[in-house]
Every structure is written in structure tokens, then in C-alpha cells.
Short mmCIF file of C-alpha atoms in Angstrom, two decimals:
data_model
loop_
_atom_site.label_atom_id
_atom_site.label_comp_id
_atom_site.label_asym_id
_atom_site.label_seq_id
_atom_site.Cartn_x
_atom_site.Cartn_y
_atom_site.Cartn_z
CA MET A 1 -15.43 -37.24 -48.18
CA ILE A 2 -17.39 -39.74 -50.24
CA ARG A 3 -18.19 -36.94 -52.69
CA ASN A 4 -14.51 -36.00 -52.95
CA ILE A 5 -13.58 -39.60 -53.70
CA ALA A 6 -16.18 -39.64 -56.47
CA ILE A 7 -14.72 -36.46 -57.98
CA LEU A 8 -11.30 -38.09 -57.94
CA MET A 9 -12.54 -41.24 -59.61
CA ILE A 10 -14.48 -39.46 -62.37
CA GLY A 11 -11.32 -37.59 -63.23
CA LEU A 12 -9.21 -40.74 -63.12
CA TRP A 13 -9.52 -41.91 -66.72
CA VAL A 14 -5.88 -42.92 -66.98
CA PHE A 15 -5.75 -46.51 -65.85
CA SER A 16 -2.67 -48.62 -65.26
CA ALA A 17 -2.69 -51.97 -67.01
CA CYS A 18 -1.09 -54.94 -65.37
CA SER A 19 -0.71 -58.65 -65.64
CA LEU A 20 -2.74 -60.40 -62.98
CA LEU A 21 0.08 -62.87 -62.56
CA ASP A 22 2.87 -60.49 -61.67
CA ILE A 23 0.75 -57.33 -61.28
CA THR A 24 3.36 -55.05 -62.84
CA PRO A 25 2.07 -51.95 -64.67
CA GLU A 26 2.80 -52.20 -68.37
CA ASP A 27 1.06 -49.28 -70.08
CA VAL A 28 -1.75 -46.79 -69.65
CA VAL A 29 -4.90 -45.84 -71.52
CA SER A 30 -5.24 -42.25 -72.70
CA GLN A 31 -8.33 -40.30 -71.72
CA ASP A 32 -9.82 -40.19 -75.21
CA LYS A 33 -9.65 -43.99 -75.54
CA ALA A 34 -10.84 -45.06 -72.11
CA PHE A 35 -13.40 -47.85 -72.47
CA SER A 36 -13.28 -47.61 -76.23
CA ASP A 37 -12.84 -51.36 -76.23
CA VAL A 38 -12.85 -54.39 -73.95
CA GLU A 39 -9.10 -54.14 -73.44
CA SER A 40 -9.37 -50.69 -71.81
CA TYR A 41 -12.24 -52.01 -69.66
CA GLN A 42 -9.96 -54.83 -68.50
CA MET A 43 -7.21 -52.33 -67.75
CA ALA A 44 -9.58 -50.41 -65.48
CA LEU A 45 -10.28 -53.62 -63.57
CA ASN A 46 -6.54 -54.22 -63.30
CA ASN A 47 -6.20 -50.78 -61.77
CA LEU A 48 -8.81 -51.71 -59.17
CA TYR A 49 -6.82 -54.83 -58.28
CA LEU A 50 -3.73 -52.65 -58.04
CA THR A 51 -5.52 -50.43 -55.50
CA LEU A 52 -6.45 -53.45 -53.41
CA THR A 53 -2.78 -54.33 -52.88
CA SER A 54 -2.11 -51.37 -50.58
CA SER A 55 -1.73 -52.20 -46.90
CA VAL A 56 -4.27 -49.50 -46.03
CA MET A 57 -6.93 -51.28 -48.11
CA ASN A 58 -7.07 -54.40 -45.98
CA MET A 59 -9.19 -54.78 -42.86
CA GLN A 60 -6.48 -55.99 -40.49
CA THR A 61 -6.69 -52.65 -38.71
CA THR A 62 -9.90 -53.87 -37.10
CA ASP A 63 -7.99 -56.65 -35.33
CA PHE A 64 -6.52 -54.08 -32.95
CA ALA A 65 -10.03 -53.51 -31.60
CA SER A 66 -10.37 -57.20 -30.74
CA ASP A 67 -9.08 -59.38 -27.91
CA ASP A 68 -6.26 -60.87 -29.99
CA PHE A 69 -3.92 -58.00 -29.05
CA GLU A 70 -3.09 -56.79 -25.58
CA SER A 71 -0.43 -54.08 -25.79
CA VAL A 72 0.59 -51.18 -27.97
CA ILE A 73 3.06 -48.36 -27.35
CA PRO A 74 1.63 -44.82 -27.53
CA GLY A 75 3.09 -42.68 -30.28
CA TYR A 76 3.18 -45.35 -32.95
CA ALA A 77 0.76 -45.36 -35.90
CA GLU A 78 -1.75 -43.25 -34.04
CA SER A 79 -4.85 -44.33 -35.94
CA ASN A 80 -4.34 -47.95 -34.92
CA TYR A 81 -3.35 -46.97 -31.40
CA HIS A 82 -6.69 -45.24 -30.96
CA ILE A 83 -8.54 -48.19 -32.45
CA PHE A 84 -6.77 -50.43 -29.95
CA ASN A 85 -8.17 -48.25 -27.18
CA TRP A 86 -11.64 -48.01 -28.78
CA ASP A 87 -11.16 -44.27 -29.19
CA TYR A 88 -12.62 -43.52 -32.61
CA LYS A 89 -13.08 -39.76 -32.22
CA THR A 90 -9.42 -38.90 -31.81
CA GLN A 91 -7.65 -37.80 -34.96
CA PRO A 92 -6.24 -39.12 -37.20
CA GLN A 93 -9.27 -41.18 -38.12
CA PRO A 94 -8.94 -44.80 -39.18
CA TYR A 95 -8.27 -45.47 -42.84
CA VAL A 96 -11.20 -47.81 -43.28
CA TRP A 97 -13.95 -45.38 -44.31
CA THR A 98 -11.90 -43.44 -46.85
CA TYR A 99 -10.21 -46.33 -48.55
CA GLN A 100 -13.17 -48.69 -48.71
CA TYR A 101 -15.19 -45.95 -50.40
CA GLN A 102 -12.27 -45.38 -52.75
CA ILE A 103 -12.50 -49.04 -53.77
CA ILE A 104 -16.26 -48.65 -54.23
CA SER A 105 -15.77 -45.58 -56.43
CA GLN A 106 -13.32 -47.43 -58.65
CA ALA A 107 -15.72 -50.36 -58.89
CA ASN A 108 -18.51 -47.93 -59.80
CA VAL A 109 -16.49 -46.69 -62.77
CA LEU A 110 -16.62 -50.22 -64.16
CA ILE A 111 -20.21 -50.91 -63.12
CA ASP A 112 -21.63 -47.65 -64.52
CA ASN A 113 -19.88 -48.12 -67.85
CA TYR A 114 -20.74 -51.80 -68.32
CA THR A 115 -23.35 -51.16 -71.02
CA THR A 116 -21.25 -48.54 -72.83
CA VAL A 117 -18.27 -50.78 -73.63
CA PRO A 118 -18.33 -51.58 -77.34
CA VAL A 119 -18.18 -55.33 -77.96
CA LYS A 120 -17.59 -56.91 -81.33
CA SER A 121 -18.24 -60.58 -80.67
CA PRO A 122 -19.80 -63.02 -78.20
CA VAL A 123 -16.30 -63.64 -76.85
CA GLU A 124 -15.86 -59.95 -76.07
CA GLN A 125 -19.31 -59.79 -74.49
CA ASP A 126 -18.39 -62.73 -72.29
CA LYS A 127 -15.17 -61.00 -71.24
CA THR A 128 -17.05 -57.78 -70.50
CA ASP A 129 -19.55 -59.71 -68.37
CA GLN A 130 -16.71 -61.24 -66.39
CA ILE A 131 -15.10 -57.85 -65.70
CA PHE A 132 -18.45 -56.38 -64.65
CA ALA A 133 -19.10 -59.34 -62.34
CA GLN A 134 -15.73 -58.98 -60.61
CA ALA A 135 -16.37 -55.26 -60.04
CA LEU A 136 -19.76 -56.08 -58.49
CA GLY A 137 -18.15 -58.64 -56.20
CA ILE A 138 -15.48 -56.23 -55.02
CA ARG A 139 -18.08 -53.50 -54.39
CA ALA A 140 -20.19 -55.91 -52.36
CA TRP A 141 -17.14 -56.89 -50.33
CA SER A 142 -16.30 -53.26 -49.49
CA LEU A 143 -19.91 -52.49 -48.59
CA PHE A 144 -19.86 -55.48 -46.24
CA ASN A 145 -16.64 -54.29 -44.58
CA LEU A 146 -18.03 -50.80 -44.08
CA VAL A 147 -21.35 -51.91 -42.63
CA GLN A 148 -19.55 -54.27 -40.24
CA VAL A 149 -17.55 -51.39 -38.80
CA TYR A 150 -19.78 -48.32 -39.02
CA ALA A 151 -23.24 -49.75 -38.25
CA ALA A 152 -24.98 -51.99 -35.77
CA HIS A 153 -24.88 -55.75 -36.22
CA TYR A 154 -27.76 -56.84 -38.47
CA ASP A 155 -29.58 -59.77 -36.88
CA GLY A 156 -32.56 -59.85 -39.24
CA THR A 157 -34.87 -57.95 -36.89
CA ASN A 158 -33.29 -54.48 -36.95
CA GLY A 159 -33.34 -53.76 -40.66
CA ASN A 160 -34.67 -50.22 -40.15
CA GLU A 161 -31.59 -49.11 -38.23
CA ASP A 162 -29.02 -46.89 -39.93
CA GLY A 163 -26.45 -48.63 -42.07
CA ILE A 164 -24.02 -46.74 -44.30
CA PRO A 165 -24.34 -44.51 -47.38
CA LEU A 166 -24.88 -46.63 -50.51
CA LYS A 167 -22.57 -45.04 -53.05
CA LEU A 168 -23.71 -46.84 -56.20
CA LYS A 169 -23.27 -44.18 -58.88
CA LEU A 170 -20.59 -41.76 -60.01
CA GLU A 171 -22.76 -38.68 -59.52
CA LEU A 172 -21.26 -36.03 -57.30
CA GLU A 173 -23.71 -36.08 -54.41
CA TYR A 174 -23.90 -36.28 -50.68
CA LEU A 175 -25.77 -39.30 -49.41
CA PRO A 176 -27.57 -40.14 -46.18
CA LYS A 177 -27.17 -43.51 -44.51
CA SER A 178 -29.30 -46.28 -45.98
CA SER A 179 -30.96 -48.76 -43.65
CA LEU A 180 -29.29 -52.03 -42.74
CA GLU A 181 -31.92 -53.88 -44.75
CA GLU A 182 -31.18 -51.75 -47.83
CA VAL A 183 -27.42 -52.16 -47.46
CA TYR A 184 -27.53 -55.94 -47.17
CA GLY A 185 -30.11 -56.08 -49.94
CA GLN A 186 -27.64 -54.29 -52.22
CA ILE A 187 -24.76 -56.50 -51.13
CA PHE A 188 -26.68 -59.64 -52.03
CA LYS A 189 -27.95 -58.07 -55.26
CA ASP A 190 -24.34 -57.44 -56.34
CA ILE A 191 -23.24 -60.92 -55.23
CA ASN A 192 -26.10 -62.73 -56.95
CA THR A 193 -25.70 -60.80 -60.20
CA ALA A 194 -21.98 -61.52 -60.22
CA GLU A 195 -22.55 -65.19 -59.41
CA ASN A 196 -25.07 -65.59 -62.23
CA LEU A 197 -22.85 -63.88 -64.80
CA LEU A 198 -19.75 -65.86 -63.89
CA SER A 199 -21.67 -69.14 -63.73
CA GLU A 200 -23.10 -68.59 -67.20
CA SER A 201 -19.88 -67.33 -68.78
CA ASN A 202 -16.82 -69.19 -69.98
CA TYR A 203 -15.00 -67.85 -66.95
CA SER A 204 -12.08 -69.75 -65.51
CA ALA A 205 -9.86 -67.92 -63.03
CA SER A 206 -6.23 -68.19 -64.04
CA THR A 207 -4.96 -66.97 -60.68
CA ASN A 208 -6.15 -66.41 -57.13
CA TYR A 209 -5.51 -62.69 -57.69
CA GLU A 210 -8.84 -62.59 -59.56
CA PHE A 211 -12.05 -62.15 -57.59
CA GLY A 212 -13.83 -64.76 -59.65
CA LEU A 213 -16.61 -67.25 -59.04
CA GLN A 214 -14.90 -68.90 -56.06
CA GLY A 215 -14.33 -65.49 -54.50
CA ILE A 216 -18.00 -64.66 -54.98
CA TRP A 217 -19.06 -67.92 -53.32
CA ALA A 218 -16.67 -67.30 -50.43
CA LEU A 219 -17.98 -63.77 -49.93
CA LYS A 220 -21.59 -64.95 -50.14
CA ALA A 221 -20.94 -67.53 -47.43
CA ARG A 222 -19.26 -64.96 -45.18
CA VAL A 223 -22.01 -62.35 -45.55
CA ALA A 224 -24.78 -64.91 -45.04
CA LEU A 225 -23.12 -66.24 -41.88
CA PHE A 226 -22.90 -62.77 -40.39
CA ILE A 227 -26.62 -62.15 -40.78
CA SER A 228 -27.48 -65.67 -39.55
CA ASP A 229 -28.78 -66.83 -42.93
CA LYS A 230 -27.59 -70.35 -42.24
CA ASP A 231 -29.14 -71.92 -45.35
CA THR A 232 -27.40 -69.54 -47.75
CA ALA A 233 -24.12 -69.78 -45.81
CA GLU A 234 -24.25 -73.57 -45.96
CA GLU A 235 -25.07 -73.63 -49.68
CA ALA A 236 -22.26 -71.23 -50.58
CA SER A 237 -19.59 -72.75 -48.32
CA ALA A 238 -20.49 -76.27 -49.50
CA HIS A 239 -18.70 -75.46 -52.75
CA PHE A 240 -15.42 -75.77 -50.84
CA ILE A 241 -15.60 -78.47 -48.20
CA ASN A 242 -14.62 -81.29 -50.55
CA THR A 243 -11.40 -79.47 -51.40
CA ALA A 244 -8.54 -80.84 -49.31
CA LEU A 245 -6.71 -78.67 -46.83
CA LEU A 246 -2.93 -78.76 -46.70
CA ASP A 247 -1.37 -81.42 -44.50
CA LYS A 248 0.42 -80.23 -41.37
CA ASP A 249 3.79 -80.80 -43.00
CA ASN A 250 2.78 -78.61 -45.94
CA TYR A 251 1.06 -75.85 -43.95
CA TRP A 252 4.03 -73.57 -44.69
CA MET A 253 2.93 -73.44 -48.32
CA LEU A 254 -0.14 -71.43 -47.37
CA TRP A 255 2.08 -68.51 -46.39
CA GLU A 256 5.40 -69.11 -48.13
CA ASP A 257 4.42 -70.75 -51.39
CA GLN A 258 0.89 -69.71 -52.27
CA PHE A 259 1.46 -70.83 -55.87
CA GLY A 260 2.45 -74.37 -54.96
CA THR A 261 0.68 -77.06 -56.95
CA LEU A 262 -0.54 -78.71 -53.73
CA ASN A 263 -1.93 -75.50 -52.28
CA ASN A 264 -5.66 -75.01 -52.82
CA GLU A 265 -6.19 -73.06 -49.63
CA VAL A 266 -6.02 -69.53 -51.04
CA ILE A 267 -9.29 -68.48 -52.67
CA PHE A 268 -8.52 -64.78 -53.20
CA MET A 269 -5.44 -62.80 -52.28
CA THR A 270 -3.68 -59.57 -53.13
CA HIS A 271 0.03 -59.24 -53.57
CA ASP A 272 2.48 -56.71 -52.18
CA LEU A 273 3.65 -54.67 -55.16
CA SER A 274 6.56 -52.90 -53.51
CA ASP A 275 9.46 -52.87 -55.93
CA THR A 276 11.77 -50.51 -54.03
CA ASP A 277 14.90 -51.31 -52.09
CA ASP A 278 12.84 -51.02 -48.90
CA ALA A 279 10.10 -53.38 -50.07
CA ASP A 280 10.46 -55.64 -47.05
CA LEU A 281 9.71 -52.73 -44.70
CA ILE A 282 6.63 -51.14 -46.17
CA ASP A 283 3.55 -53.20 -45.43
CA TYR A 284 4.66 -55.17 -42.40
CA HIS A 285 5.87 -52.01 -40.71
CA GLU A 286 2.68 -50.22 -41.69
CA ILE A 287 0.47 -52.82 -40.05
CA TYR A 288 2.47 -54.20 -37.14
CA GLU A 289 5.91 -52.88 -36.31
CA ASN A 290 4.95 -49.20 -36.38
CA ASN A 291 2.24 -50.05 -33.89
CA SER A 292 4.57 -52.11 -31.70
CA VAL A 293 1.66 -54.42 -30.99
CA ARG A 294 1.81 -57.79 -29.27
CA LEU A 295 -0.58 -60.69 -29.43
CA SER A 296 -2.44 -61.60 -26.27
CA GLN A 297 -0.65 -64.16 -24.10
CA GLU A 298 -4.02 -65.72 -23.30
CA PHE A 299 -4.64 -66.20 -27.00
CA VAL A 300 -1.19 -67.66 -27.69
CA ASP A 301 -1.59 -70.08 -24.77
CA SER A 302 -4.90 -71.35 -26.15
CA PHE A 303 -3.12 -73.33 -28.89
CA GLU A 304 -2.11 -76.92 -28.29
CA ASP A 305 1.63 -77.52 -28.53
CA GLU A 306 1.28 -79.77 -31.59
CA ASP A 307 -0.87 -77.26 -33.45
CA VAL A 308 1.18 -76.06 -36.44
CA ARG A 309 -0.45 -72.65 -36.16
CA LYS A 310 1.40 -72.13 -32.86
CA GLU A 311 4.85 -72.38 -34.41
CA LEU A 312 7.02 -69.31 -33.88
CA ASN A 313 6.96 -68.74 -37.62
CA TYR A 314 3.37 -67.59 -37.18
CA ILE A 315 2.53 -66.55 -33.63
CA SER A 316 4.14 -65.44 -30.37
CA SER A 317 3.35 -63.00 -27.59
CA ASN A 318 6.94 -61.75 -27.83
CA HIS A 319 6.70 -60.31 -31.31
CA MET A 320 4.26 -58.99 -33.86
CA PRO A 321 2.32 -61.63 -35.79
CA TYR A 322 4.64 -63.38 -38.23
CA LYS A 323 1.78 -64.99 -40.11
CA TYR A 324 2.42 -63.06 -43.31
CA ILE A 325 6.20 -63.04 -43.14
CA VAL A 326 8.30 -65.44 -45.16
CA PRO A 327 10.84 -66.35 -42.45
CA VAL A 328 14.45 -67.40 -42.63
CA ASN A 329 14.42 -71.19 -42.60
CA GLU A 330 15.59 -74.19 -44.59
CA ARG A 331 13.60 -72.91 -47.57
CA ASN A 332 14.56 -69.21 -47.46
CA ASN A 333 17.84 -67.39 -46.88
CA THR A 334 16.39 -63.97 -46.06
CA ILE A 335 13.30 -62.73 -44.26
CA ASP A 336 10.59 -61.25 -46.48
CA ARG A 337 8.04 -58.86 -45.01
CA ASN A 338 6.15 -58.30 -48.25
CA LEU A 339 2.61 -59.11 -47.25
CA ASN A 340 0.50 -61.27 -49.52
CA TYR A 341 -2.96 -60.75 -48.04
CA LYS A 342 -5.10 -63.87 -48.06
CA HIS A 343 -8.55 -62.29 -47.93
CA PHE A 344 -10.55 -65.48 -48.50
CA ARG A 345 -9.25 -68.93 -47.57
CA LEU A 346 -10.47 -72.48 -47.70
CA ALA A 347 -10.29 -72.97 -43.93
CA GLU A 348 -12.72 -70.11 -43.34
CA GLN A 349 -15.24 -71.86 -45.59
CA TYR A 350 -14.86 -75.07 -43.56
CA LEU A 351 -15.64 -73.05 -40.43
CA ILE A 352 -18.59 -71.26 -42.02
CA TYR A 353 -20.02 -74.58 -43.15
CA ALA A 354 -19.59 -76.17 -39.71
CA GLU A 355 -21.31 -73.25 -37.96
CA SER A 356 -24.12 -73.22 -40.54
CA VAL A 357 -24.99 -76.90 -40.07
CA LEU A 358 -24.35 -77.05 -36.33
CA GLU A 359 -28.01 -76.95 -35.29
CA SER A 360 -29.35 -79.11 -38.11
CA ASN A 361 -26.56 -81.69 -38.34
CA GLY A 362 -24.18 -81.69 -35.40
CA ALA A 363 -22.36 -84.80 -36.59
CA GLU A 364 -21.50 -83.08 -39.87
CA ALA A 365 -20.29 -80.00 -38.04
CA LEU A 366 -18.03 -82.22 -35.91
CA ARG A 367 -16.69 -84.01 -38.98
CA VAL A 368 -15.73 -80.79 -40.75
CA ILE A 369 -14.19 -79.15 -37.69
CA ASN A 370 -12.13 -82.28 -37.06
CA LEU A 371 -10.93 -82.29 -40.67
CA LEU A 372 -9.51 -78.83 -40.08
CA ARG A 373 -8.06 -79.62 -36.65
CA GLN A 374 -6.44 -82.82 -37.92
CA LYS A 375 -4.73 -80.96 -40.77
CA ARG A 376 -3.45 -78.33 -38.34
CA GLY A 377 -2.11 -80.93 -35.89
CA ALA A 378 -4.65 -80.25 -33.12
CA SER A 379 -6.37 -83.04 -31.22
CA LEU A 380 -9.76 -84.19 -32.49
CA LEU A 381 -12.95 -83.17 -30.71
CA GLN A 382 -14.79 -86.10 -29.18
CA SER A 383 -18.28 -84.59 -29.22
CA VAL A 384 -20.32 -82.15 -31.24
CA PRO A 385 -18.87 -78.67 -30.71
CA ASP A 386 -20.94 -75.77 -29.44
CA ILE A 387 -20.85 -72.28 -30.93
CA THR A 388 -18.20 -71.20 -28.41
CA GLN A 389 -15.82 -73.90 -29.64
CA ILE A 390 -16.41 -73.00 -33.27
CA LEU A 391 -15.78 -69.34 -32.49
CA GLN A 392 -12.53 -70.30 -30.76
CA GLU A 393 -11.48 -72.34 -33.79
CA ARG A 394 -12.21 -69.34 -36.00
CA ARG A 395 -10.04 -67.24 -33.71
CA LYS A 396 -7.11 -69.65 -33.96
CA GLU A 397 -7.36 -70.12 -37.70
CA LEU A 398 -8.11 -66.56 -38.79
CA PHE A 399 -6.18 -64.32 -36.40
CA SER A 400 -4.72 -61.18 -37.98
CA GLU A 401 -7.00 -61.55 -41.00
CA GLY A 402 -9.52 -58.84 -40.10
CA LEU A 403 -12.40 -61.02 -38.89
CA ARG A 404 -12.09 -61.28 -35.10
CA PHE A 405 -13.66 -57.89 -34.34
CA TYR A 406 -16.52 -58.78 -36.68
CA ASP A 407 -17.01 -62.09 -34.84
CA LEU A 408 -17.05 -60.39 -31.44
CA LYS A 409 -19.59 -57.89 -32.70
CA ARG A 410 -22.00 -60.56 -33.93
CA LEU A 411 -21.59 -63.05 -31.05
CA SER A 412 -20.45 -61.20 -27.93
CA SER A 413 -24.01 -60.64 -26.74
CA LYS A 414 -25.07 -64.23 -27.32
CA LEU A 415 -21.95 -65.61 -25.63
CA ASN A 416 -21.46 -62.80 -23.09
CA ILE A 417 -17.93 -62.00 -24.24
CA VAL A 418 -16.29 -59.09 -22.43
CA VAL A 419 -12.93 -57.78 -23.65
CA GLN A 420 -10.84 -55.89 -21.10
CA ARG A 421 -7.61 -54.03 -21.71
CA LYS A 422 -4.77 -53.91 -19.22
CA ASN A 423 -5.56 -50.23 -18.70
CA GLY A 424 -9.06 -51.13 -17.55
CA ASN A 425 -10.95 -50.19 -20.72
CA VAL A 426 -13.82 -52.58 -21.38
CA LEU A 427 -15.62 -53.67 -24.55
CA SER A 428 -18.85 -55.23 -23.35
CA PRO A 429 -21.61 -56.97 -25.33
CA ASN A 430 -23.85 -54.51 -27.24
CA SER A 431 -21.40 -51.70 -26.47
CA ALA A 432 -21.64 -48.57 -28.61
CA LEU A 433 -17.88 -49.05 -29.10
CA TYR A 434 -18.68 -51.78 -31.62
CA ILE A 435 -19.86 -49.02 -33.97
CA TRP A 436 -17.01 -46.82 -35.13
CA ASP A 437 -17.54 -43.09 -35.51
CA VAL A 438 -17.86 -41.82 -39.06
CA PRO A 439 -14.73 -39.72 -39.70
CA LYS A 440 -15.03 -36.03 -38.96
CA GLU A 441 -14.12 -35.12 -42.54
CA GLU A 442 -17.31 -36.85 -43.66
CA THR A 443 -19.62 -35.49 -40.98
CA ASN A 444 -18.26 -31.96 -41.42
CA SER A 445 -18.91 -31.94 -45.17
CA ASN A 446 -21.95 -34.21 -45.55
CA PRO A 447 -25.14 -32.51 -44.27
CA TYR A 448 -26.99 -35.85 -44.28
CA ILE A 449 -24.72 -37.49 -41.67
CA ASN A 450 -24.30 -36.22 -38.15
#
């Protein structure tokens, strides 16, 4: 399957160009002129951003394998139904493997051709460096997503265990799984190269649709946290903790008005590009309504009444998550189900920073957690939180954003977290169910993976 994706991408030399502000395709580059200049190189990057906007490219599917959801009706969106039941062998297979490797292949087109793009000036070289850096960052992000789902949790001591295939070139080849140590080494290599290039360039992100320097810092903090590299996680997340969160009264801007002048909470997002008459049905139905899923009552009840995140605009056990919907209210006349995916947000960086400094500076962890809770309308903690409280705050803040299953995987053993479905199925600490099966299409065609 990985090989087939590579064949597709090598043949895909017609790239859609688009404005990163409205992300509307404007023209294409012919095959004989692809990467003949910096403009065509930019257009290839735009095409990668266009790919990221699809609902199947996000990682929210993994949420159905967590404890945030408690019911789903059989017969709807079968891949997610099987994920909900921790049944990864049943066809159809989850989208994650195929589409994350598709993103990687598109990024590899840019990365492999970095040195072949003709540049005519220092300004063009700077622009080329910025495009290359963004492609590296996006590849690192997809590699991280894949290794979180299809490999064991890396705790720093099990680096020799199998990770995932490292598809780093456009060659048409089957690849074995690299070790966890090799995979994370490559992720950090991509991140650090991108960070250095963007730090040294004249880069200034014009929109949060660009995976620029702030996106790289946010990704670095996330990856470091998940491998318990507290020093790196603290250093990277520290870039954000002096940026103010939205007040409770303005929390709606995070979801309804991500371009508001007061809203600094979105670090990187992708935008729903649906321009059909049924645009309000496509992504929301794909993720939630077609699955007929419901949030766990236990989870909903864990919010304090004054917590703005508990408002019916965002969460209820009686309907699918409304977090991404623009609801009918005093600001909007019609409901909008076009999902603008917030992949990296300021609040996550607050939480990463608090967890990273918890052991070394408990008072600072308390201060940062209380900054977040105050802005969300929750009561302030009166003593230094423990890791369980920080995990619970992550759950409340980041539900339906594709991180809960990752959190359970890295901490369930330490905290003895057992997830049980109403049908009796159990996800216990260190369970093999935390490692998804590689799709049959891959194992059937790739002799190096069984």
C-alpha cells in the first residue's frame, strides 16, 4: 500500500495552487514546468495543505477508541464502529494508515526536490527554505501520528521494538518497520531541521493555515511530552505560555471566529473546503453523525457547571460533539457543520508545559493550570495538581481532537486506567489493543511486514 501511494505521488506532477487565506484552487502547473521555479514549488506545498483539509486526514477517528465515547449504532461508518470496539482486523480498515502515508508521500515530493528548485536570488532561496521546512514539519507530524497508533508506546527504554516503515524517499520500494528509536530519531531530525531553517529565515506566518515556526514548536512539545523528554517539552511549550488565552466570554471565538483579532488560541488549523450545496453535511457527518456516536455521560458530568466547555454548544451526552459546529445563536442565523480542524492550540501548550514542570516546579505547574481553568470558568485548584489531574484537564480541554487515545496509551499503565464498554469489552493497561493492526492491504502486498 505504501508503495502504491508512492507510485501515485510520483505521477502526480499536476499540482493545484491555492491561496492560503481562502484555500481556493486558482490554477495548475503543467508536468513539463513542475518545480521549474519557486512558484511551482509553492504550489506543490499548497496542494499538500489542500490534502490536509479532508476529514479522513485528521486523527479524530482515534477518539472512538478512547473512553470519551460510550455508544455507537452498528451499521454506521463501519471503520469507526470497529475502532470503537477495538476490532482492528475487521474490514474495512481504518483510514489512518493509508492517508497518513499519502501525506508523507506528498511531503516527500517537496523534500526530495528541495535542492533541485532553481533559485535566482537570496529572497527565492529563503522562500524555498521555508517551503522545505514546512514539508519536513508535516512529515514529522504524520510519522508521529502513525507511530502512536501502529506501534508500542516509546518510553525511552524500548527503542529496539518495532515502529513503523520510514518512507523518506520517492523510490518505489517495500519497506520493513524501523525501530521506535529510529522513527523518533527521524521525527526529531525533521523537526529540528525545520525549526532551524524557519528561525534563520525571514519567515513570518501570514495565517494559521501555514505549518510555520509556531506549528513546529507546538509539534516538538507534543512529541517530546509523549516520550517523556520533559526538558525538551518544557523548552518548546514555553514559547506559548505568555500568550493570553481567550476570556470565558470570548471562548466562542475559538470555534466560531478563528480569525478574530483577539483570538491567539489557534496555532495551526485546516479549513473545510467544501463548496457544494451540501457543504454543511460532508465532514461533520463523516466523523460523527454517520457513526451515531455519543459522548460518555461520565465524561460530560466531570465538567463543573460554570465551565464554558460544558455549554451545550460544545458537549452533551445527548448528541454528537458540537465542538466544531458553528451553532445557531445570537451571532449566527444558520448552523454550519463545516469543520475547521484545530490541530494545534494554545491550551494544549499550557497543559504540556504544566506536565513538563510538574516534578521540578509544582508551583509553576499549578499557576499555569489555574490560568487555563480560570479562563474556562472552572474553579481554581488549591494545591499542586498530580498527573491524574493534569490528564483530566487535558481530557476536558482536548476532547474530540484526536489526543485522548494517545494519552491513554502513554499513561494508562502508570495510572492503572481501565476502559470498559457497555458490552463488556475492556481496554486494560498495556493491552495489545493499544497497537492497531496494519491494514491487510499492506501486509498482503509488503513481504517485510507480517
